[in-house]
Coordinates of C-alpha atoms (C1' of nucleotides) in Angstrom, one line a residue:
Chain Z
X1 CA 8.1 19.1 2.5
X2 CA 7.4 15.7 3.2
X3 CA 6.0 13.0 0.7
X4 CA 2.1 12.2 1.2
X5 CA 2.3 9.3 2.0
X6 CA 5.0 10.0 4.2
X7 CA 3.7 9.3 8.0
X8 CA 3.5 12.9 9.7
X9 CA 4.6 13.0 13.6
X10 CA 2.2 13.1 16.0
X11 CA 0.7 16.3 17.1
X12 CA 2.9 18.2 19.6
X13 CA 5.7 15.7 19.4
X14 CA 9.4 16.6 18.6
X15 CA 12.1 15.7 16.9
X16 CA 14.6 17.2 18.9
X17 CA 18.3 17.8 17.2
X18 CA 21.6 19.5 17.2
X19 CA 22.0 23.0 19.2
X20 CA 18.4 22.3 20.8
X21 CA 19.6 17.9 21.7
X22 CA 22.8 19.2 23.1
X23 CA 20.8 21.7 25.7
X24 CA 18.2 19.2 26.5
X25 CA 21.2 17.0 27.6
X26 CA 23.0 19.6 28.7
X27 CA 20.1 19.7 31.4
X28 CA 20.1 16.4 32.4
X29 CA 23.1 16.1 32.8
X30 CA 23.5 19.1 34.9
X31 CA 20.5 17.9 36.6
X32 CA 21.8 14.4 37.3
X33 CA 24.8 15.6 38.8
X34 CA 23.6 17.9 41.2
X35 CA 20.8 15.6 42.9
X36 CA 23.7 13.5 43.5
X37 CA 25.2 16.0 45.8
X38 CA 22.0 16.2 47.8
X39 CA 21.8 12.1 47.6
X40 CA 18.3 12.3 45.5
X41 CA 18.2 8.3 44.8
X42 CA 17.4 7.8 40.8
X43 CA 13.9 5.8 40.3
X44 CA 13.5 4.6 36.8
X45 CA 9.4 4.6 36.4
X46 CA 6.9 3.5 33.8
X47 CA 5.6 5.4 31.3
X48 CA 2.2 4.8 31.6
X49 CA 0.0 3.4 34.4
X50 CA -3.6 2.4 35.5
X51 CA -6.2 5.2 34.7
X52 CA -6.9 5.0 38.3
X53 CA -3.2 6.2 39.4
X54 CA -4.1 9.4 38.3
X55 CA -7.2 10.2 38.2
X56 CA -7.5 9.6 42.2
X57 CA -4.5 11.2 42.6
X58 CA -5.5 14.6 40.7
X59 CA -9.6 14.2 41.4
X60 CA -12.0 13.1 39.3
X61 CA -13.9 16.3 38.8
X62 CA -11.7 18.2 37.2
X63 CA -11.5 19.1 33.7
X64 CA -7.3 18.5 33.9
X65 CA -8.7 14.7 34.1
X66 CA -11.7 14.6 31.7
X67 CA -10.2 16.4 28.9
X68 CA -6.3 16.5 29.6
X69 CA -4.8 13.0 29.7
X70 CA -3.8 10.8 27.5
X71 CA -5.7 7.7 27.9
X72 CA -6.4 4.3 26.1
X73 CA -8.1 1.1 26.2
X74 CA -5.7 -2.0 26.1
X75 CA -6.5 -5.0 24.9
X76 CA -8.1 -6.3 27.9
X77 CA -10.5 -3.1 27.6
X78 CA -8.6 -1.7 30.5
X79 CA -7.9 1.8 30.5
X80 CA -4.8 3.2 30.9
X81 CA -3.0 6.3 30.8
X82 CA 0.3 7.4 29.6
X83 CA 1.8 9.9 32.5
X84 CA 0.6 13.8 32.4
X85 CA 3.0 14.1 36.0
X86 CA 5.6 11.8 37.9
X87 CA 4.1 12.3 41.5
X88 CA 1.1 9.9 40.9
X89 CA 3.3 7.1 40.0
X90 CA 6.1 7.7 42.1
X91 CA 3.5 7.3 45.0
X92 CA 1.7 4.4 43.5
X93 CA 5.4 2.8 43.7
X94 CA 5.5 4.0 47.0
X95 CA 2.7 2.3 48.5
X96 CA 2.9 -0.7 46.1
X97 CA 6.7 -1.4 46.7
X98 CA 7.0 -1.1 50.5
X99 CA 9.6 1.7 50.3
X100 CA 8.1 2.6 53.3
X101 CA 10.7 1.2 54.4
X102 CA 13.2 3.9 53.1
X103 CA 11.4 6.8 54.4
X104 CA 12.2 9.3 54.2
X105 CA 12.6 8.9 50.6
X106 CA 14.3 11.0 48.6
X107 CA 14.4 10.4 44.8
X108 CA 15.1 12.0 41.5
X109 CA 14.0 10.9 38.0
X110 CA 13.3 12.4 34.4
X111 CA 12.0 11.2 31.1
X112 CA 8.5 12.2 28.5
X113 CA 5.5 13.1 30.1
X114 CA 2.3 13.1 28.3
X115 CA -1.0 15.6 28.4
X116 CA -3.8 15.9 25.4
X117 CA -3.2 19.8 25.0
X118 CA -2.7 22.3 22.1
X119 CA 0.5 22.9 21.7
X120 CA 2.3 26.2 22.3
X121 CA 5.9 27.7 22.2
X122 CA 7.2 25.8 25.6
X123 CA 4.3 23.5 25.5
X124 CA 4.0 20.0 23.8
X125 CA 1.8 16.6 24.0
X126 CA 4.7 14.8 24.9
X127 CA 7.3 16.7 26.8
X128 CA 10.2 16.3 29.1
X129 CA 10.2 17.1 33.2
X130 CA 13.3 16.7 35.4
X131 CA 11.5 15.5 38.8
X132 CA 12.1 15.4 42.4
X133 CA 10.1 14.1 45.8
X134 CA 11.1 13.9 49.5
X135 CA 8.4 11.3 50.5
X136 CA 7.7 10.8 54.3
X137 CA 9.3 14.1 55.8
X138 CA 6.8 16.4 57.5
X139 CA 9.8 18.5 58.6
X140 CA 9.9 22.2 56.8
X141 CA 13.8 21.5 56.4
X142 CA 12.8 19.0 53.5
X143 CA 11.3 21.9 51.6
X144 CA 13.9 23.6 52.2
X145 CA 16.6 21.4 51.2
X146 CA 14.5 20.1 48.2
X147 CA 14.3 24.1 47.0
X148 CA 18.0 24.6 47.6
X149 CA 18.4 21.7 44.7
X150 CA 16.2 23.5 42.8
X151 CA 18.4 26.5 42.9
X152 CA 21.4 25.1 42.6
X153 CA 20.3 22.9 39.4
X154 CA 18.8 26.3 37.9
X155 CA 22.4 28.0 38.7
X156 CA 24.7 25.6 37.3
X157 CA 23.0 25.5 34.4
X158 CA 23.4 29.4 34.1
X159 CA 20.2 30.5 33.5
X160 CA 20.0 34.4 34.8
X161 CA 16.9 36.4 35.8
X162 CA 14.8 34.0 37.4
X163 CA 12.9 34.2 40.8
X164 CA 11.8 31.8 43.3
X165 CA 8.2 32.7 43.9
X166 CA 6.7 31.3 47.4
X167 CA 3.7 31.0 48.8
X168 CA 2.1 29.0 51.4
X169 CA -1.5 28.0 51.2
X170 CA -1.7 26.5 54.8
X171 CA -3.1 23.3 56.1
X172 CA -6.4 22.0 55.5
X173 CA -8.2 24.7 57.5
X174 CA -6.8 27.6 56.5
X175 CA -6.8 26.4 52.9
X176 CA -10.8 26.3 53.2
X177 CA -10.9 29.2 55.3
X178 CA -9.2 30.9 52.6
X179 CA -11.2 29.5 50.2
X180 CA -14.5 30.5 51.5
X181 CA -13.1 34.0 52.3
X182 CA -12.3 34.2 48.6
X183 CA -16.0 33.4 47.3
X184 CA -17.8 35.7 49.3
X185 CA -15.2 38.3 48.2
X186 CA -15.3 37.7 44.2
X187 CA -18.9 36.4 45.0
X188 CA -19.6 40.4 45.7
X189 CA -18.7 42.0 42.4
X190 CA -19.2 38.8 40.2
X191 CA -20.8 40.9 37.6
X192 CA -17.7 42.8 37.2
X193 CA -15.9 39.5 36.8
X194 CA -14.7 37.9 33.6
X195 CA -16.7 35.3 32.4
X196 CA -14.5 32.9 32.8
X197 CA -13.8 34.1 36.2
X198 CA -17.3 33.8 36.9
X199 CA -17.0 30.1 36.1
X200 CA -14.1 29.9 38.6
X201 CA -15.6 30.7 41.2
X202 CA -17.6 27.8 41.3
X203 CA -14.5 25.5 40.2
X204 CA -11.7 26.7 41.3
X205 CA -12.2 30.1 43.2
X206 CA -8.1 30.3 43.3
X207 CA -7.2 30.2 40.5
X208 CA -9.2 33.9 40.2
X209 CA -5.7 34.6 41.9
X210 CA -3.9 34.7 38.9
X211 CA -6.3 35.7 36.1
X212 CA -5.0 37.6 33.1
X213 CA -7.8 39.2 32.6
X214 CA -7.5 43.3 33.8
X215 CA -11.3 43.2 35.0
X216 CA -10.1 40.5 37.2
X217 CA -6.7 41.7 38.4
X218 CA -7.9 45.3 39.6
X219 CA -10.0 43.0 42.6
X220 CA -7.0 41.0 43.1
X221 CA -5.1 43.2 44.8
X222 CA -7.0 43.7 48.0
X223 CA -8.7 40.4 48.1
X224 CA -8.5 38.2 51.5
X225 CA -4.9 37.3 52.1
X226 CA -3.9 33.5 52.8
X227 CA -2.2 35.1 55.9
X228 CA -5.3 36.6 57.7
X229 CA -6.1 32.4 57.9
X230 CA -3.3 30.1 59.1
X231 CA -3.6 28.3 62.3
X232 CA -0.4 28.5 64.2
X233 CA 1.2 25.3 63.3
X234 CA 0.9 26.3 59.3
X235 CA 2.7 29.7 59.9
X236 CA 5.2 28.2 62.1
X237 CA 5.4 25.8 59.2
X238 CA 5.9 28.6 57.0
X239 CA 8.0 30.8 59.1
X240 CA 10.7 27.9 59.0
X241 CA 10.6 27.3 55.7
X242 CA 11.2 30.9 55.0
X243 CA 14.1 31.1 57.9
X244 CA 15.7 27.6 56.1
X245 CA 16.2 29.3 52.7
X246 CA 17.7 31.9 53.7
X247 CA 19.9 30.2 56.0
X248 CA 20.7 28.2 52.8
X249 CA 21.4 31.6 50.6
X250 CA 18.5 30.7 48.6
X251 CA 16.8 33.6 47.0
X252 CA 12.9 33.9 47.0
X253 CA 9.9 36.5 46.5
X254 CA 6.6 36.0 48.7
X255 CA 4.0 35.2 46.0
X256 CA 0.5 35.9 47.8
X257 CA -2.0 34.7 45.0
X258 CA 0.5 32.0 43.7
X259 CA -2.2 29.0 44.2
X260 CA -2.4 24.9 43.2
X261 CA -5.0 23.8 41.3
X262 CA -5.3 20.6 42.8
X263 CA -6.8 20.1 46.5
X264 CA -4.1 17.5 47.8
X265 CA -1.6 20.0 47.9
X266 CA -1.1 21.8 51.2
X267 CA 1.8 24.6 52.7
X268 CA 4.6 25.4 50.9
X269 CA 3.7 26.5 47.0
X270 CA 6.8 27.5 44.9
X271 CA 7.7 28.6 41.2
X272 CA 10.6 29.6 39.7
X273 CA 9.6 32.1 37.1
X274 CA 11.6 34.2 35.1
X275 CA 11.6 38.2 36.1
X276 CA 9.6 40.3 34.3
X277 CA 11.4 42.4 31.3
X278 CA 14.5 40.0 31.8
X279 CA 15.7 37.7 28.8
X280 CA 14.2 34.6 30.2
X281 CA 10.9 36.0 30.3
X282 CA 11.3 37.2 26.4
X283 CA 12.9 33.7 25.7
X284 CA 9.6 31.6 26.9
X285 CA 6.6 33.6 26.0
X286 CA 3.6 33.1 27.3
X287 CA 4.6 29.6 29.5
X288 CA 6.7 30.9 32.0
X289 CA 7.0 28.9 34.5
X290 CA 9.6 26.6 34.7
X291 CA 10.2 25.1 37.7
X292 CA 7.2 24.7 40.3
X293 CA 6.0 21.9 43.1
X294 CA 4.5 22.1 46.5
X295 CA 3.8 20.5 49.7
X296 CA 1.4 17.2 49.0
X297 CA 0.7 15.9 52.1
X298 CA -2.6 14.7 51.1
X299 CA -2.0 12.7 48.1
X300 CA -1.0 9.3 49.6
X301 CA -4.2 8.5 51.0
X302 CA -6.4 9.3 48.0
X303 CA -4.4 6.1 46.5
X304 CA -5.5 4.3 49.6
X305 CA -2.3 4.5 51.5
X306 CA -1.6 5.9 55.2
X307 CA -1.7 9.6 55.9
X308 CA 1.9 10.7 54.3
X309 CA 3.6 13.8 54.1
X310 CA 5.4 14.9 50.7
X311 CA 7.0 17.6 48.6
X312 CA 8.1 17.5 44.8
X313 CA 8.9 19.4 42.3
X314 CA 8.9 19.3 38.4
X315 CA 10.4 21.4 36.1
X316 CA 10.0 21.1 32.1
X317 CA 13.2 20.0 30.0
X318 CA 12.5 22.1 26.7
X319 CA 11.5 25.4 28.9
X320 CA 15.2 25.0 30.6
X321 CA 17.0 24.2 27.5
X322 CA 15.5 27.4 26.1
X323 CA 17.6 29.3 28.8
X324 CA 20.5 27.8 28.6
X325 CA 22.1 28.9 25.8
X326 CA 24.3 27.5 22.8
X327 CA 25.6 24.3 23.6
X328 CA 27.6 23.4 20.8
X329 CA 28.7 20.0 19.6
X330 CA 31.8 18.5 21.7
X331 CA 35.5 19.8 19.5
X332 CA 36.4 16.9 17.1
X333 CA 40.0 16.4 17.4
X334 CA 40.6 14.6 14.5
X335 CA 39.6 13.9 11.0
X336 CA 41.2 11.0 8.8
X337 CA 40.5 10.7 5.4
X338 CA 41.6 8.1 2.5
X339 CA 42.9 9.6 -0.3
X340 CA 42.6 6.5 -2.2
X341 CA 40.1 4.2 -2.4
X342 CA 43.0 1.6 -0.9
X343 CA 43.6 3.1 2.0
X344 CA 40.2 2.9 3.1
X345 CA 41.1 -0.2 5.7
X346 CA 44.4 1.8 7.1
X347 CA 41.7 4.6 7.6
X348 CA 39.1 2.1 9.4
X349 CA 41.8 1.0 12.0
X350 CA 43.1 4.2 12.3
X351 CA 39.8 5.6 13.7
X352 CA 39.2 2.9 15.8
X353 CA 42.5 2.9 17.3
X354 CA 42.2 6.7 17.8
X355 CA 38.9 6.3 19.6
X356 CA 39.6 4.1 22.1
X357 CA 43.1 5.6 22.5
X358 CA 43.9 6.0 26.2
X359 CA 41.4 4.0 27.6
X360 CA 37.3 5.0 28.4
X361 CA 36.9 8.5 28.5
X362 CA 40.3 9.5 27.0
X363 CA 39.8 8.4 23.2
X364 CA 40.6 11.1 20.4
X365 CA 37.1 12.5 19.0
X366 CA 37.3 11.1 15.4
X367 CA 35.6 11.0 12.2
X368 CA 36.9 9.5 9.1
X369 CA 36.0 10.4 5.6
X370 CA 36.2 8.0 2.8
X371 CA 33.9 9.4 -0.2
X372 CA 34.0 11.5 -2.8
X373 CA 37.3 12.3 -5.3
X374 CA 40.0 12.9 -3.8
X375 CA 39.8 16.9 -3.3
X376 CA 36.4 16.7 -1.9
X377 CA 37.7 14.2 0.4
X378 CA 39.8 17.0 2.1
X379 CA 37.7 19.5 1.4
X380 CA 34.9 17.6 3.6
X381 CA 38.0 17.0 6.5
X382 CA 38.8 20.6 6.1
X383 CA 35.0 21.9 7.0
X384 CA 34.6 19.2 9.6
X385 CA 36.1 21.3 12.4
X386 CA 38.9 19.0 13.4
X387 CA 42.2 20.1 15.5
X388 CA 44.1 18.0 13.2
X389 CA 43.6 16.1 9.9
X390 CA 45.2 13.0 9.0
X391 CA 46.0 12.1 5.8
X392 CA 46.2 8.3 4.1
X393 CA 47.2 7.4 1.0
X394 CA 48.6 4.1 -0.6
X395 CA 51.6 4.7 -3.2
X396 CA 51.5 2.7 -6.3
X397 CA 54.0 0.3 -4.4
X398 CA 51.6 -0.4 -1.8
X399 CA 53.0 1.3 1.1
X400 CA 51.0 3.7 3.4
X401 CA 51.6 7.3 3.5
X402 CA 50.2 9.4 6.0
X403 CA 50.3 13.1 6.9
X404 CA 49.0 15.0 9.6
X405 CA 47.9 18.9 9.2
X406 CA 47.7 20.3 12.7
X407 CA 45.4 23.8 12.7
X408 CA 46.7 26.7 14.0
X409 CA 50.2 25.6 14.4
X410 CA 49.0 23.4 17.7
X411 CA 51.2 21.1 18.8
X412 CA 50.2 17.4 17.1
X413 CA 49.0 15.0 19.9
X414 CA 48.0 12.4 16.9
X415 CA 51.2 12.6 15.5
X416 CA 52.7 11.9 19.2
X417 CA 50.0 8.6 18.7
X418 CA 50.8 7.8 15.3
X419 CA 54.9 7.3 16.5
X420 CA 53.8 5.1 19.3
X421 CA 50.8 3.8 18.8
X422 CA 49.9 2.4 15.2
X423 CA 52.1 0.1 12.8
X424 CA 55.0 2.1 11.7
X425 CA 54.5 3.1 8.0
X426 CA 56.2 5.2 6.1
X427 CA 55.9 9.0 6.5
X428 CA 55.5 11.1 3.5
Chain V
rG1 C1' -12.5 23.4 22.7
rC2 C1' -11.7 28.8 20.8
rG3 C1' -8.8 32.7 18.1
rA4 C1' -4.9 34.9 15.0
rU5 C1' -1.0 34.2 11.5
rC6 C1' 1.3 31.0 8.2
rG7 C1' 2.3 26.5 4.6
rU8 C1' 6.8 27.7 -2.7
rA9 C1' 13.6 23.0 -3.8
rG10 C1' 17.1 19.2 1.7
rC11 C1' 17.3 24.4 4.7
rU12 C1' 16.2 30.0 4.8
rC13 C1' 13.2 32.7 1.7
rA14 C1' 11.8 35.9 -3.3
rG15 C1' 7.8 35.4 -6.6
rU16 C1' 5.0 42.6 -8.4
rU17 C1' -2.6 44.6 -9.6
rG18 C1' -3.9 36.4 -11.3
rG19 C1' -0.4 36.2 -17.5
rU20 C1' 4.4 32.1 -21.4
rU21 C1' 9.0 26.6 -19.6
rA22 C1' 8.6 28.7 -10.9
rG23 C1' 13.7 31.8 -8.9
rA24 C1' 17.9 33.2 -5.3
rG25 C1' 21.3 32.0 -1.3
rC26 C1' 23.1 28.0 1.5
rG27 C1' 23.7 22.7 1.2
rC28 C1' 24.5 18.4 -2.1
rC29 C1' 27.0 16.2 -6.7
rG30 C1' 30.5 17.0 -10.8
rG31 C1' 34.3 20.0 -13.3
rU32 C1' 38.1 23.9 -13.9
rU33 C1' 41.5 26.9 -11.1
rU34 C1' 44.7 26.4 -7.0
rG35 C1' 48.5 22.7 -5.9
rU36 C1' 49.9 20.2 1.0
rG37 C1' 45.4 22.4 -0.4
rG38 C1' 38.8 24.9 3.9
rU39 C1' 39.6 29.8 -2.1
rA40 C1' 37.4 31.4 -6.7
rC41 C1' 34.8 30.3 -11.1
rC42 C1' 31.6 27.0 -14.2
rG43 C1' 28.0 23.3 -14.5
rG44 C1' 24.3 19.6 -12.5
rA45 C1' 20.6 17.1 -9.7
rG46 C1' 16.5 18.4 -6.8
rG47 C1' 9.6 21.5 -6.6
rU48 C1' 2.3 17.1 -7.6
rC49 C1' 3.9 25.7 -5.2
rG50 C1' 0.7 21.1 2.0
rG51 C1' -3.9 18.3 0.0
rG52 C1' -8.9 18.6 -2.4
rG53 C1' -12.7 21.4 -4.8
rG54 C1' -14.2 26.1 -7.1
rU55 C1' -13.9 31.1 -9.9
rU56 C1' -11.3 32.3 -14.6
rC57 C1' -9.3 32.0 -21.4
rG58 C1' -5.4 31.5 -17.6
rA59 C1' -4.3 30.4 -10.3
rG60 C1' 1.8 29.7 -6.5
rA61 C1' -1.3 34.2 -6.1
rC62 C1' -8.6 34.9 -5.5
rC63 C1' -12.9 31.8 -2.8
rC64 C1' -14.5 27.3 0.1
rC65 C1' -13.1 22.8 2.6
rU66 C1' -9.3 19.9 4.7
rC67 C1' -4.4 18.7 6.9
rG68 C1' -0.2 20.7 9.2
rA69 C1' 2.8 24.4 11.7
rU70 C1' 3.5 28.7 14.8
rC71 C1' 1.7 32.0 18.6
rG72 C1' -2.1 33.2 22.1
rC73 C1' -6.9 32.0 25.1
rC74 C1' -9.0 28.1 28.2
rC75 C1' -6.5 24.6 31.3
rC76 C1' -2.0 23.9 33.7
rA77 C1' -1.0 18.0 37.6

RNA sequence: GCGAUCGUAGCUCAGUUGGUUAGAGCGCCGGUUUGUGGUACCGGAGGUCGGGGGUUCGAGACCCCUCGAUCGCCCCA
């Protein structure tokens, strides 16, 4: 328990260590690796921008802006916000960079996010999204191939029992087609709604869609289908998006009331979401999603920017590192410990020389130990883990003695360094 | 914003219907044993029982407030 007058963390912040740091990286890694393979260019953003940025770029109606974000004055009274997404910035840069001039723009990026919510298991004020956009492609194939990352980041890291879920929520037209469709059906039995379905159908009649409520859910079912309103070009759209991931192996599920909250968003809708009953699903609780983007061809010119297409996705850090498993601490390969107090310095350059032995990337893992008597210094080496354990001690005549204990009867690669490697001294 | 559960050593937790100096395991420190050795045994340090107020002869236990955590609802970019 901490001291009072110890400083508590923040709210919904983490201190993330051990089994739970080495997944988190464990994702980015895996992460960064595969969006090189599809050449995703890295962006390095800020962390927090102009109010503006987002608040045009989700709407300024909703409660996701009034309520949601994390915003400040600065000292020149203007306010700011630190980033809830990285799509609004990303196209800020966009427009305010001229990487027009790169389009179409693929680029990758991760780091904290920030959104004024109660915190939940999978679900924290600041959190951590893994992030990718194609900006300037119209072309279906860029759905595609920005899904097939998707996949293939969620398969390397391992995780099991997880489905794309896609949906399509057409262009404009059929989006408010839809929409209207909707109202007058839920508009017919609103009685028999929840009440906070009730409310939705005035602000966000969608999002009735996926209601957890069972007075909801039983009119779900046979409300109007997205389907019954696409134009042409928005099911062709679809169509090829559909026909592109399977051409690319890429497993999916149609997901008829999977919906966007936000209006900018247009065709292809997506989540990865973990089956129901399977481990994943048990693993996350009640925030299941964990992967999830979409089609935003109408964000750019609610910054002020020309008509652009674009599709991103987002998927959280913690939520994946919850799937992925142990990931344990890298194997130590050796532990060197003074026995005596004066062969502390032998034990310094020993480590040193052991950890950049063979040049970057190729350095023994090392610890040394030089505290405690002398039995609790090998006692510590013995717990530590370590392939091999190297021994120092200074003789009353000054010379060095060393010893190497190799664990289960391995061949010694220190004692192979040791002969080459580091002043001769003499062996015990 | 709303609701439920919880808050005792560094960590995981016991603490009976309120009753003397608040316990265990692990970890940490020291010692004995062992004697090229991760063992076993002994000992030690470490707690304003989240904080404040109240009830009571007496509160870690009961009541109120507050802070925090966890999980869920709303929302989900």
């Amino acid at each position: 328990m901490a001291k009072p007058n110890t400083p508590q963390a923040i709210r919904g912040t983490q201190d993330i260590f051990g089994a739970d740091a080495e997944a988190f990286a464990f994702v980015v890694e895996t992460f960064e690796r595969v969006r090189k393979l599809y050449r995703f260019r890295r962006v390095e953003m800020p962390v927090f921008e102009k109010t503006d940025v987002f608040s045009r770029a989700i709407g300024e109606t909703t409660d996701v802006v009034s309520k949601e974000m994390y915003s400040f004055l600065d000292r020149g009274d203007e306010s700011l916000t630190l980033r809830p997404e990285f799509t609004a910035g990303i196209a800020r840069a966009y427009l305010t960079n001229g990487w027009q001039q790169h389009a179409p723009l693929k680029v990758a990026t991760h780091g904290p996010l920030f959104r004024y919510e109660r915190p939940q298991k999978g679900r924290y004020r600041q959190f951590h999204q893994i992030d990718a956009e194609i900006i300037g492609a119209a072309e279906p194939q860029a759905d595609v191939e920005l899904l097939a990352m998707a996949d293939q980041v969620i398969r390397e890291l391992g995780i099991e029992g997880v489905t794309l879920h896609l949906n399509t929520l057409g262009d404009g037209d059929s989006r408010d087609a839809w929409r209207a469709a909707l109202v007058g059906y839920f508009g017919a039995v609103r009685g028999e709604l929840s009440e906070d379905s009730q409310e939705r159908l005035e602000k966000n009649p969608l999002r009735i869609l996926d209601s957890k409520d069972p007075r909801d859910r039983k009119f779900v079912a046979d409300a109007p289908k997205i389907d019954a309103f696409l134009s042409d070009e928005a099911r062709a759209f679809f169509d090829a998006v559909t026909s592109g991931l399977d051409a690319a192996g890429v497993k999916w599920a149609r997901a008829e009331s999977l919906v966007r909250g936000l209006d900018y968003y247009r065709h292809t809708a997506f989540e990865f979401v973990p089956d129901e009953g399977s481990a994943a699903a048990a693993a996350l609780g009640s925030q299941s999603t964990i992967l999830g983007g979409g089609r935003y061809d109408g964000l750019m010119e609610s910054l002020g920017g020309a008509p652009t297409p674009a599709v991103g996705w987002a998927a959280g850090i913690e939520r994946l590192a919850m799937l992925v498993g142990e990931v344990g601490d890298d194997q130590l390969d050796v532990v060197v410990f003074a026995e005596n107090d004066e062969a502390i310095p032998y034990c310094i350059d020993l480590v040193t020389k052991l950890r950049v032995a063979g040049g970057p990337g190729d350095g023994f893992i090392a610890e040394m130990i030089v505290t405690g008597s002398p039995k609790k210094r090998f006692q510590k080496a013995s717990k530590a883990g370590a392939r091999e354990i190297v021994r120092l001690h200074v003789e009353d005549n000054g010379s060095l003695a060393y010893h190497v204990h190799v664990q289960n009867n391995e061949t010694s690669q220190v004692t192979d360094f040791l002969k080459h490697d580091w002043p001769p001294v003499q062996k015990s």
